């Protein structure tokens, strides 16, 4: 059967009453329909549009996805040089300092702001705090931090780009130490960074007048000793991180008091708990007796301790921002994400890490993460209740597979339901990929701006590992919108949506992502406060329910 015919049949089944679809679907209704309860009058709260964000989005993708947020970040941001438009790739690419061409996807300064605004998104500009910036060669070209000519043979070199650039590791596996950090970088005082911020504000205006609203305080600072060990070989102490964040946050606000500061941009669970110095120590000697945890944070996890220090400093941080990637191999970042049956099942359930206080991570974290409520609890206890929390890097992988698409849709639904303030996926999925279409379904499903609503309402699904659902009211037309996600790999699911405190009768329209395509649903109706449908395997459906009296 062709893919087009499978899609057409799936769309037809979605409009059939359950009594008809059940005998055709076979396995879908063997145990009865999945009953999803929606109460349009309960748990109402606004969904922040800023959860629909990405990193380094092209203007075209930002407009198509209606992205509200675009972040310039990543490891190269830590050694960005605004005067020469250079970046330090660090361990990600042979510790090279590289020129940033005008047409490079990853931009960090004024060109990034221009592109983000051209796409209609609020830019997040990352402010380097390392005290170092990339130095280019005399001709403006690449420069090596671990030159083979200077430091000898290395385990790997950049044969296709700069053969003299090594990976900083000797052929026998020992890291090269004692290198000169000035080989491919130069010191940068905070006054120089202030000049950069002043230039940005002079060009774009202050935040209160449409300029740059968000500034992130560097990127994953507790990994500098790993990613940028050519200039910072010793892990950052907890007190150093606290003091740098306060100093740079105050510097930005001295230039633009209306700007909003985001920190700590922590890489994940390890940085939530331990300083860079302690991570370096723990990796080498074990985590039983960590120096900073003993002598600096008083036994506290790093992030709550930082919040306490920022509170004492007068609340210099406006948005508490972290990064999070599931740690079971769901995301690999090399273009070859695992889509085995076992990994698909893990990807289906590991989105619980974002919200479920009873779900224990099955990998090295080995704890209950419940990230969004955990962050909110930390902020309320150690900082200031109501401070926005953000996840400014995340990815569940498999962007080119429907399993990655269902995970992406689930994540966006969770962000809205749980009241997250801001989010940015790490890089925009390839245009037209299943994960890209999953994002589009929420914001611009029909290509004319219609999508998921702006006011979250109570929506209960019995087993979100197989069928997840999210409901929201849409202000523009009064529709109740429901995103229903069938995560299962092979089985269609008979679903019964019951609607409380909403109209009893009306028409149904919508869109569906299935088999890597975004397709419209044929018009149908709901009656008696119920909508009975079938969800094809590995599909994401946006139902738009319009009352008859509107």
PDB file of C-alpha atoms in Angstrom, residues 326 328-333 336-354 359 362-363 395-408 410-411 414 425 435 464-466 487 489 538:
ATOM      1  CA  UNK A 326      16.897  12.881  28.450  1.00  0.00           C
ATOM      2  CA  UNK A 328      18.862   7.343  28.011  1.00  0.00           C
ATOM      3  CA  UNK A 329      20.175   7.910  24.494  1.00  0.00           C
ATOM      4  CA  UNK A 330      16.957   9.429  23.130  1.00  0.00           C
ATOM      5  CA  UNK A 331      19.003  12.299  21.673  1.00  0.00           C
ATOM      6  CA  UNK A 332      22.474  11.698  20.267  1.00  0.00           C
ATOM      7  CA  UNK A 333      23.003  14.827  18.211  1.00  0.00           C
ATOM      8  CA  UNK A 336      21.785   8.936  13.782  1.00  0.00           C
ATOM      9  CA  UNK A 337      19.313   8.828  16.652  1.00  0.00           C
ATOM     10  CA  UNK A 338      18.203   5.393  17.815  1.00  0.00           C
ATOM     11  CA  UNK A 339      14.700   4.414  16.657  1.00  0.00           C
ATOM     12  CA  UNK A 340      14.740   0.796  17.769  1.00  0.00           C
ATOM     13  CA  UNK A 341      11.522  -0.466  19.354  1.00  0.00           C
ATOM     14  CA  UNK A 342      13.056  -0.300  22.822  1.00  0.00           C
ATOM     15  CA  UNK A 343      14.270   3.271  22.312  1.00  0.00           C
ATOM     16  CA  UNK A 344      10.951   4.380  20.880  1.00  0.00           C
ATOM     17  CA  UNK A 345       9.223   3.042  23.983  1.00  0.00           C
ATOM     18  CA  UNK A 346      11.713   4.892  26.202  1.00  0.00           C
ATOM     19  CA  UNK A 347      11.227   8.096  24.211  1.00  0.00           C
ATOM     20  CA  UNK A 348       7.462   7.717  24.679  1.00  0.00           C
ATOM     21  CA  UNK A 349       7.661   7.573  28.459  1.00  0.00           C
ATOM     22  CA  UNK A 350      10.722   9.694  29.266  1.00  0.00           C
ATOM     23  CA  UNK A 351       8.839  12.933  28.653  1.00  0.00           C
ATOM     24  CA  UNK A 352       7.518  12.212  32.150  1.00  0.00           C
ATOM     25  CA  UNK A 353      10.870  13.561  33.359  1.00  0.00           C
ATOM     26  CA  UNK A 354       9.456  17.015  32.734  1.00  0.00           C
ATOM     27  CA  UNK A 359       8.595   8.870  37.603  1.00  0.00           C
ATOM     28  CA  UNK A 362      16.072   4.789  34.682  1.00  0.00           C
ATOM     29  CA  UNK A 363      19.554   5.952  33.691  1.00  0.00           C
ATOM     30  CA  UNK A 395      15.738  17.757  22.305  1.00  0.00           C
ATOM     31  CA  UNK A 396      14.189  14.287  22.462  1.00  0.00           C
ATOM     32  CA  UNK A 397      15.819  13.206  19.196  1.00  0.00           C
ATOM     33  CA  UNK A 398      14.601  11.348  16.093  1.00  0.00           C
ATOM     34  CA  UNK A 399      13.445  14.495  14.293  1.00  0.00           C
ATOM     35  CA  UNK A 400      13.151  12.592  11.014  1.00  0.00           C
ATOM     36  CA  UNK A 401      10.984   9.840  12.528  1.00  0.00           C
ATOM     37  CA  UNK A 402       7.371   9.920  13.714  1.00  0.00           C
ATOM     38  CA  UNK A 403       8.522   8.735  17.143  1.00  0.00           C
ATOM     39  CA  UNK A 404      10.537  11.942  17.460  1.00  0.00           C
ATOM     40  CA  UNK A 405       7.529  13.918  16.257  1.00  0.00           C
ATOM     41  CA  UNK A 406       5.172  12.449  18.856  1.00  0.00           C
ATOM     42  CA  UNK A 407       7.770  13.177  21.562  1.00  0.00           C
ATOM     43  CA  UNK A 408       8.148  16.764  20.336  1.00  0.00           C
ATOM     44  CA  UNK A 410       4.156  15.735  23.854  1.00  0.00           C
ATOM     45  CA  UNK A 411       6.889  18.068  25.126  1.00  0.00           C
ATOM     46  CA  UNK A 414       3.534  19.432  28.665  1.00  0.00           C
ATOM     47  CA  UNK A 425      14.444  23.582  21.212  1.00  0.00           C
ATOM     48  CA  UNK A 435       9.338  16.950  14.301  1.00  0.00           C
ATOM     49  CA  UNK A 464       0.123   9.236  28.511  1.00  0.00           C
ATOM     50  CA  UNK A 465       2.863   6.775  27.542  1.00  0.00           C
ATOM     51  CA  UNK A 466       0.549   5.464  24.817  1.00  0.00           C
ATOM     52  CA  UNK A 487       2.528   7.230  20.529  1.00  0.00           C
ATOM     53  CA  UNK A 489       4.235   2.092  17.038  1.00  0.00           C
ATOM     54  CA  UNK A 538       2.213   7.288  15.643  1.00  0.00           C
TER      55      UNK A 538
END
